[in-house]
JSON list of C-alpha atoms in Angstrom, two decimals:
[
{"chain": "A", "resi": 1, "resn": "UNK", "atom": "CA", "xyz": [86.30, 114.22, -80.53]},
{"chain": "A", "resi": 2, "resn": "UNK", "atom": "CA", "xyz": [84.98, 114.86, -84.04]},
{"chain": "A", "resi": 3, "resn": "UNK", "atom": "CA", "xyz": [81.85, 117.00, -84.31]},
{"chain": "A", "resi": 4, "resn": "UNK", "atom": "CA", "xyz": [79.53, 117.94, -87.11]},
{"chain": "A", "resi": 5, "resn": "UNK", "atom": "CA", "xyz": [78.43, 121.56, -86.82]},
{"chain": "A", "resi": 6, "resn": "UNK", "atom": "CA", "xyz": [79.36, 121.40, -83.13]},
{"chain": "A", "resi": 7, "resn": "UNK", "atom": "CA", "xyz": [76.99, 118.47, -82.41]},
{"chain": "A", "resi": 8, "resn": "UNK", "atom": "CA", "xyz": [77.98, 116.06, -79.64]},
{"chain": "A", "resi": 9, "resn": "UNK", "atom": "CA", "xyz": [78.35, 112.34, -80.36]},
{"chain": "A", "resi": 10, "resn": "UNK", "atom": "CA", "xyz": [75.64, 110.02, -79.00]},
{"chain": "A", "resi": 11, "resn": "UNK", "atom": "CA", "xyz": [77.08, 107.15, -76.97]},
{"chain": "A", "resi": 12, "resn": "UNK", "atom": "CA", "xyz": [73.96, 104.97, -77.33]},
{"chain": "A", "resi": 13, "resn": "UNK", "atom": "CA", "xyz": [70.79, 105.04, -79.44]},
{"chain": "A", "resi": 14, "resn": "UNK", "atom": "CA", "xyz": [67.10, 104.37, -78.85]},
{"chain": "A", "resi": 15, "resn": "UNK", "atom": "CA", "xyz": [64.23, 104.06, -81.31]},
{"chain": "A", "resi": 16, "resn": "UNK", "atom": "CA", "xyz": [62.84, 107.48, -80.43]},
{"chain": "A", "resi": 17, "resn": "UNK", "atom": "CA", "xyz": [66.12, 109.33, -80.96]},
{"chain": "A", "resi": 18, "resn": "UNK", "atom": "CA", "xyz": [65.99, 111.97, -83.69]},
{"chain": "A", "resi": 19, "resn": "UNK", "atom": "CA", "xyz": [68.29, 112.37, -86.67]},
{"chain": "A", "resi": 20, "resn": "UNK", "atom": "CA", "xyz": [68.67, 115.41, -88.90]},
{"chain": "A", "resi": 21, "resn": "UNK", "atom": "CA", "xyz": [68.05, 115.22, -92.63]},
{"chain": "A", "resi": 22, "resn": "UNK", "atom": "CA", "xyz": [67.39, 117.48, -95.57]},
{"chain": "A", "resi": 23, "resn": "UNK", "atom": "CA", "xyz": [63.78, 116.99, -96.73]},
{"chain": "A", "resi": 24, "resn": "UNK", "atom": "CA", "xyz": [63.83, 117.65, -100.46]},
{"chain": "A", "resi": 25, "resn": "UNK", "atom": "CA", "xyz": [60.03, 117.92, -100.70]},
{"chain": "A", "resi": 26, "resn": "UNK", "atom": "CA", "xyz": [59.97, 120.66, -98.04]},
{"chain": "A", "resi": 27, "resn": "UNK", "atom": "CA", "xyz": [63.24, 122.28, -99.13]},
{"chain": "A", "resi": 28, "resn": "UNK", "atom": "CA", "xyz": [64.76, 122.50, -95.66]},
{"chain": "A", "resi": 29, "resn": "UNK", "atom": "CA", "xyz": [66.35, 120.54, -92.83]},
{"chain": "A", "resi": 30, "resn": "UNK", "atom": "CA", "xyz": [64.00, 118.43, -90.68]},
{"chain": "A", "resi": 31, "resn": "UNK", "atom": "CA", "xyz": [64.26, 115.71, -88.05]},
{"chain": "A", "resi": 32, "resn": "UNK", "atom": "CA", "xyz": [62.88, 112.16, -87.87]},
{"chain": "A", "resi": 33, "resn": "UNK", "atom": "CA", "xyz": [63.06, 109.31, -85.38]},
{"chain": "A", "resi": 34, "resn": "UNK", "atom": "CA", "xyz": [65.30, 106.30, -85.85]},
{"chain": "A", "resi": 35, "resn": "UNK", "atom": "CA", "xyz": [62.12, 104.19, -85.92]},
{"chain": "A", "resi": 36, "resn": "UNK", "atom": "CA", "xyz": [60.78, 106.15, -88.91]},
{"chain": "A", "resi": 37, "resn": "UNK", "atom": "CA", "xyz": [64.17, 106.05, -90.62]},
{"chain": "A", "resi": 38, "resn": "UNK", "atom": "CA", "xyz": [64.42, 102.25, -90.11]},
{"chain": "A", "resi": 39, "resn": "UNK", "atom": "CA", "xyz": [60.91, 101.75, -91.56]},
{"chain": "A", "resi": 40, "resn": "UNK", "atom": "CA", "xyz": [61.82, 103.85, -94.60]},
{"chain": "A", "resi": 41, "resn": "UNK", "atom": "CA", "xyz": [65.05, 101.90, -95.16]},
{"chain": "A", "resi": 42, "resn": "UNK", "atom": "CA", "xyz": [63.08, 98.64, -94.95]},
{"chain": "A", "resi": 43, "resn": "UNK", "atom": "CA", "xyz": [60.77, 99.81, -97.75]},
{"chain": "A", "resi": 44, "resn": "UNK", "atom": "CA", "xyz": [63.81, 100.64, -99.88]},
{"chain": "A", "resi": 45, "resn": "UNK", "atom": "CA", "xyz": [65.13, 97.12, -99.34]},
{"chain": "A", "resi": 46, "resn": "UNK", "atom": "CA", "xyz": [61.75, 95.64, -100.26]},
{"chain": "A", "resi": 47, "resn": "UNK", "atom": "CA", "xyz": [61.38, 97.86, -103.34]},
{"chain": "A", "resi": 48, "resn": "UNK", "atom": "CA", "xyz": [64.87, 97.01, -104.49]},
{"chain": "A", "resi": 49, "resn": "UNK", "atom": "CA", "xyz": [64.07, 93.33, -104.24]},
{"chain": "A", "resi": 50, "resn": "UNK", "atom": "CA", "xyz": [65.07, 92.07, -100.80]},
{"chain": "A", "resi": 51, "resn": "UNK", "atom": "CA", "xyz": [65.44, 88.30, -101.13]},
{"chain": "A", "resi": 52, "resn": "UNK", "atom": "CA", "xyz": [62.86, 85.74, -99.99]},
{"chain": "A", "resi": 53, "resn": "UNK", "atom": "CA", "xyz": [63.67, 82.03, -99.65]},
{"chain": "A", "resi": 54, "resn": "UNK", "atom": "CA", "xyz": [61.01, 79.64, -100.98]},
{"chain": "A", "resi": 55, "resn": "UNK", "atom": "CA", "xyz": [60.84, 75.86, -100.87]},
{"chain": "A", "resi": 56, "resn": "UNK", "atom": "CA", "xyz": [59.31, 73.23, -103.14]},
{"chain": "A", "resi": 57, "resn": "UNK", "atom": "CA", "xyz": [59.49, 69.46, -102.64]},
{"chain": "A", "resi": 58, "resn": "UNK", "atom": "CA", "xyz": [57.83, 67.87, -105.70]},
{"chain": "A", "resi": 59, "resn": "UNK", "atom": "CA", "xyz": [56.80, 64.22, -105.42]},
{"chain": "A", "resi": 60, "resn": "UNK", "atom": "CA", "xyz": [55.87, 63.47, -109.04]},
{"chain": "A", "resi": 61, "resn": "UNK", "atom": "CA", "xyz": [57.13, 64.19, -112.53]},
{"chain": "A", "resi": 62, "resn": "UNK", "atom": "CA", "xyz": [55.36, 67.05, -114.30]},
{"chain": "A", "resi": 63, "resn": "UNK", "atom": "CA", "xyz": [55.51, 69.25, -111.19]},
{"chain": "A", "resi": 64, "resn": "UNK", "atom": "CA", "xyz": [55.19, 73.04, -111.16]},
{"chain": "A", "resi": 65, "resn": "UNK", "atom": "CA", "xyz": [57.15, 75.07, -108.60]},
{"chain": "A", "resi": 66, "resn": "UNK", "atom": "CA", "xyz": [55.63, 78.55, -108.38]},
{"chain": "A", "resi": 67, "resn": "UNK", "atom": "CA", "xyz": [57.67, 81.61, -107.36]},
{"chain": "A", "resi": 68, "resn": "UNK", "atom": "CA", "xyz": [55.43, 83.93, -105.31]},
{"chain": "A", "resi": 69, "resn": "UNK", "atom": "CA", "xyz": [54.17, 87.05, -107.12]},
{"chain": "A", "resi": 70, "resn": "UNK", "atom": "CA", "xyz": [56.27, 89.76, -105.51]},
{"chain": "A", "resi": 71, "resn": "UNK", "atom": "CA", "xyz": [58.83, 92.41, -106.35]},
{"chain": "A", "resi": 72, "resn": "UNK", "atom": "CA", "xyz": [61.26, 90.67, -103.98]},
{"chain": "A", "resi": 73, "resn": "UNK", "atom": "CA", "xyz": [64.04, 88.56, -105.36]},
{"chain": "A", "resi": 74, "resn": "UNK", "atom": "CA", "xyz": [63.61, 84.86, -104.68]},
{"chain": "A", "resi": 75, "resn": "UNK", "atom": "CA", "xyz": [65.83, 81.92, -103.80]},
{"chain": "A", "resi": 76, "resn": "UNK", "atom": "CA", "xyz": [64.01, 78.67, -104.61]},
{"chain": "A", "resi": 77, "resn": "UNK", "atom": "CA", "xyz": [65.30, 75.52, -102.95]},
{"chain": "A", "resi": 78, "resn": "UNK", "atom": "CA", "xyz": [63.91, 72.67, -105.02]},
{"chain": "A", "resi": 79, "resn": "UNK", "atom": "CA", "xyz": [64.09, 69.24, -103.34]},
{"chain": "A", "resi": 80, "resn": "UNK", "atom": "CA", "xyz": [62.33, 66.67, -105.54]},
{"chain": "A", "resi": 81, "resn": "UNK", "atom": "CA", "xyz": [61.89, 63.22, -103.98]},
{"chain": "A", "resi": 82, "resn": "UNK", "atom": "CA", "xyz": [63.79, 61.66, -106.88]},
{"chain": "A", "resi": 83, "resn": "UNK", "atom": "CA", "xyz": [64.87, 62.06, -110.49]},
{"chain": "A", "resi": 84, "resn": "UNK", "atom": "CA", "xyz": [61.98, 63.41, -112.58]},
{"chain": "A", "resi": 85, "resn": "UNK", "atom": "CA", "xyz": [61.43, 63.43, -116.34]},
{"chain": "A", "resi": 86, "resn": "UNK", "atom": "CA", "xyz": [59.78, 66.87, -116.37]},
{"chain": "A", "resi": 87, "resn": "UNK", "atom": "CA", "xyz": [59.15, 69.93, -114.25]},
{"chain": "A", "resi": 88, "resn": "UNK", "atom": "CA", "xyz": [58.23, 73.59, -114.56]},
{"chain": "A", "resi": 89, "resn": "UNK", "atom": "CA", "xyz": [59.30, 76.67, -112.63]},
{"chain": "A", "resi": 90, "resn": "UNK", "atom": "CA", "xyz": [56.69, 79.43, -112.84]},
{"chain": "A", "resi": 91, "resn": "UNK", "atom": "CA", "xyz": [58.27, 82.87, -112.40]},
{"chain": "A", "resi": 92, "resn": "UNK", "atom": "CA", "xyz": [56.42, 85.80, -110.76]},
{"chain": "A", "resi": 93, "resn": "UNK", "atom": "CA", "xyz": [53.69, 87.41, -112.86]},
{"chain": "A", "resi": 94, "resn": "UNK", "atom": "CA", "xyz": [55.00, 90.17, -115.12]},
{"chain": "A", "resi": 95, "resn": "UNK", "atom": "CA", "xyz": [52.94, 92.80, -113.26]},
{"chain": "A", "resi": 96, "resn": "UNK", "atom": "CA", "xyz": [54.82, 91.94, -110.03]},
{"chain": "A", "resi": 97, "resn": "UNK", "atom": "CA", "xyz": [58.34, 92.09, -111.46]},
{"chain": "A", "resi": 98, "resn": "UNK", "atom": "CA", "xyz": [60.74, 95.00, -110.96]},
{"chain": "A", "resi": 99, "resn": "UNK", "atom": "CA", "xyz": [63.95, 95.95, -112.74]},
{"chain": "A", "resi": 100, "resn": "UNK", "atom": "CA", "xyz": [66.94, 94.11, -111.29]},
{"chain": "A", "resi": 101, "resn": "UNK", "atom": "CA", "xyz": [64.88, 91.45, -109.49]},
{"chain": "A", "resi": 102, "resn": "UNK", "atom": "CA", "xyz": [66.55, 88.03, -109.41]},
{"chain": "A", "resi": 103, "resn": "UNK", "atom": "CA", "xyz": [65.41, 84.44, -109.07]},
{"chain": "A", "resi": 104, "resn": "UNK", "atom": "CA", "xyz": [67.98, 81.85, -108.04]},
{"chain": "A", "resi": 105, "resn": "UNK", "atom": "CA", "xyz": [67.07, 78.16, -108.19]},
{"chain": "A", "resi": 106, "resn": "UNK", "atom": "CA", "xyz": [68.98, 75.24, -106.72]},
{"chain": "A", "resi": 107, "resn": "UNK", "atom": "CA", "xyz": [67.88, 71.63, -107.14]},
{"chain": "A", "resi": 108, "resn": "UNK", "atom": "CA", "xyz": [68.98, 68.49, -105.27]},
{"chain": "A", "resi": 109, "resn": "UNK", "atom": "CA", "xyz": [67.86, 65.96, -107.93]},
{"chain": "A", "resi": 110, "resn": "UNK", "atom": "CA", "xyz": [67.92, 65.56, -111.71]},
{"chain": "A", "resi": 111, "resn": "UNK", "atom": "CA", "xyz": [65.09, 67.12, -113.75]},
{"chain": "A", "resi": 112, "resn": "UNK", "atom": "CA", "xyz": [65.53, 65.83, -117.30]},
{"chain": "A", "resi": 113, "resn": "UNK", "atom": "CA", "xyz": [63.22, 68.33, -119.04]},
{"chain": "A", "resi": 114, "resn": "UNK", "atom": "CA", "xyz": [62.89, 71.69, -117.31]},
{"chain": "A", "resi": 115, "resn": "UNK", "atom": "CA", "xyz": [60.56, 74.48, -118.43]},
{"chain": "A", "resi": 116, "resn": "UNK", "atom": "CA", "xyz": [60.98, 77.99, -117.03]},
{"chain": "A", "resi": 117, "resn": "UNK", "atom": "CA", "xyz": [57.67, 79.84, -117.57]},
{"chain": "A", "resi": 118, "resn": "UNK", "atom": "CA", "xyz": [58.04, 83.65, -117.69]},
{"chain": "A", "resi": 119, "resn": "UNK", "atom": "CA", "xyz": [54.41, 84.14, -116.59]},
{"chain": "A", "resi": 120, "resn": "UNK", "atom": "CA", "xyz": [53.89, 86.96, -119.11]},
{"chain": "A", "resi": 121, "resn": "UNK", "atom": "CA", "xyz": [57.54, 87.93, -119.54]},
{"chain": "A", "resi": 122, "resn": "UNK", "atom": "CA", "xyz": [60.08, 86.56, -122.01]},
{"chain": "A", "resi": 123, "resn": "UNK", "atom": "CA", "xyz": [62.82, 84.29, -120.65]},
{"chain": "A", "resi": 124, "resn": "UNK", "atom": "CA", "xyz": [66.21, 84.19, -122.41]},
{"chain": "A", "resi": 125, "resn": "UNK", "atom": "CA", "xyz": [68.83, 81.56, -121.68]},
{"chain": "A", "resi": 126, "resn": "UNK", "atom": "CA", "xyz": [66.90, 79.49, -119.16]},
{"chain": "A", "resi": 127, "resn": "UNK", "atom": "CA", "xyz": [68.22, 75.96, -118.67]},
{"chain": "A", "resi": 128, "resn": "UNK", "atom": "CA", "xyz": [66.23, 73.09, -120.17]},
{"chain": "A", "resi": 129, "resn": "UNK", "atom": "CA", "xyz": [67.50, 70.50, -117.70]},
{"chain": "A", "resi": 130, "resn": "UNK", "atom": "CA", "xyz": [68.82, 70.45, -114.14]},
{"chain": "A", "resi": 131, "resn": "UNK", "atom": "CA", "xyz": [71.57, 68.21, -112.83]},
{"chain": "A", "resi": 132, "resn": "UNK", "atom": "CA", "xyz": [71.59, 66.99, -109.25]},
{"chain": "A", "resi": 133, "resn": "UNK", "atom": "CA", "xyz": [72.84, 69.92, -107.16]},
{"chain": "A", "resi": 134, "resn": "UNK", "atom": "CA", "xyz": [72.46, 72.17, -110.21]},
{"chain": "A", "resi": 135, "resn": "UNK", "atom": "CA", "xyz": [71.55, 75.85, -109.98]},
{"chain": "A", "resi": 136, "resn": "UNK", "atom": "CA", "xyz": [70.93, 78.96, -112.05]},
{"chain": "A", "resi": 137, "resn": "UNK", "atom": "CA", "xyz": [70.06, 82.63, -111.62]},
{"chain": "A", "resi": 138, "resn": "UNK", "atom": "CA", "xyz": [67.78, 84.82, -113.72]},
{"chain": "A", "resi": 139, "resn": "UNK", "atom": "CA", "xyz": [67.65, 88.63, -113.59]},
{"chain": "A", "resi": 140, "resn": "UNK", "atom": "CA", "xyz": [64.71, 90.75, -114.76]},
{"chain": "A", "resi": 141, "resn": "UNK", "atom": "CA", "xyz": [65.16, 93.71, -117.10]},
{"chain": "A", "resi": 142, "resn": "UNK", "atom": "CA", "xyz": [62.27, 96.11, -116.47]},
{"chain": "A", "resi": 143, "resn": "UNK", "atom": "CA", "xyz": [62.68, 98.05, -119.72]},
{"chain": "A", "resi": 144, "resn": "UNK", "atom": "CA", "xyz": [62.52, 95.07, -122.06]},
{"chain": "A", "resi": 145, "resn": "UNK", "atom": "CA", "xyz": [60.33, 92.93, -119.72]},
{"chain": "A", "resi": 146, "resn": "UNK", "atom": "CA", "xyz": [62.73, 90.00, -120.10]},
{"chain": "A", "resi": 147, "resn": "UNK", "atom": "CA", "xyz": [64.33, 87.54, -117.68]},
{"chain": "A", "resi": 148, "resn": "UNK", "atom": "CA", "xyz": [68.00, 86.91, -118.59]},
{"chain": "A", "resi": 149, "resn": "UNK", "atom": "CA", "xyz": [70.13, 84.06, -117.30]},
{"chain": "A", "resi": 150, "resn": "UNK", "atom": "CA", "xyz": [73.06, 85.58, -115.43]},
{"chain": "A", "resi": 151, "resn": "UNK", "atom": "CA", "xyz": [74.45, 82.59, -113.58]}
]
């Protein structure tokens, strides 16, 4: 059986179990519960842009589908009731955006004239139309404050 500094291997885990770690702020080795560790890892996922699925089902031309203001990446499923002449996708407000955040949009119908509104940020390479079953992905650059089309 492999050991680390002569520690035994746990055969099962519970939320209150303790794990060892080096606490940089304190400059020594400490312990924390698995519950605390899991909560910390969840905040890292959120800060790094964990993905949220959003839905919009426009019923008229000239619609606006708004991506929620958040640092999370978003997957927008756009299901218009038919082919529309115009529509807008409003990205998260610039103050909410974080470096590396993505927005992926998929659409089930044709949108002849599409506007992607950066909501305070610049948008480079956004599509100007969507085909039925079309999709695209934008990624935010936090240094330049620009959304770039990456897919």
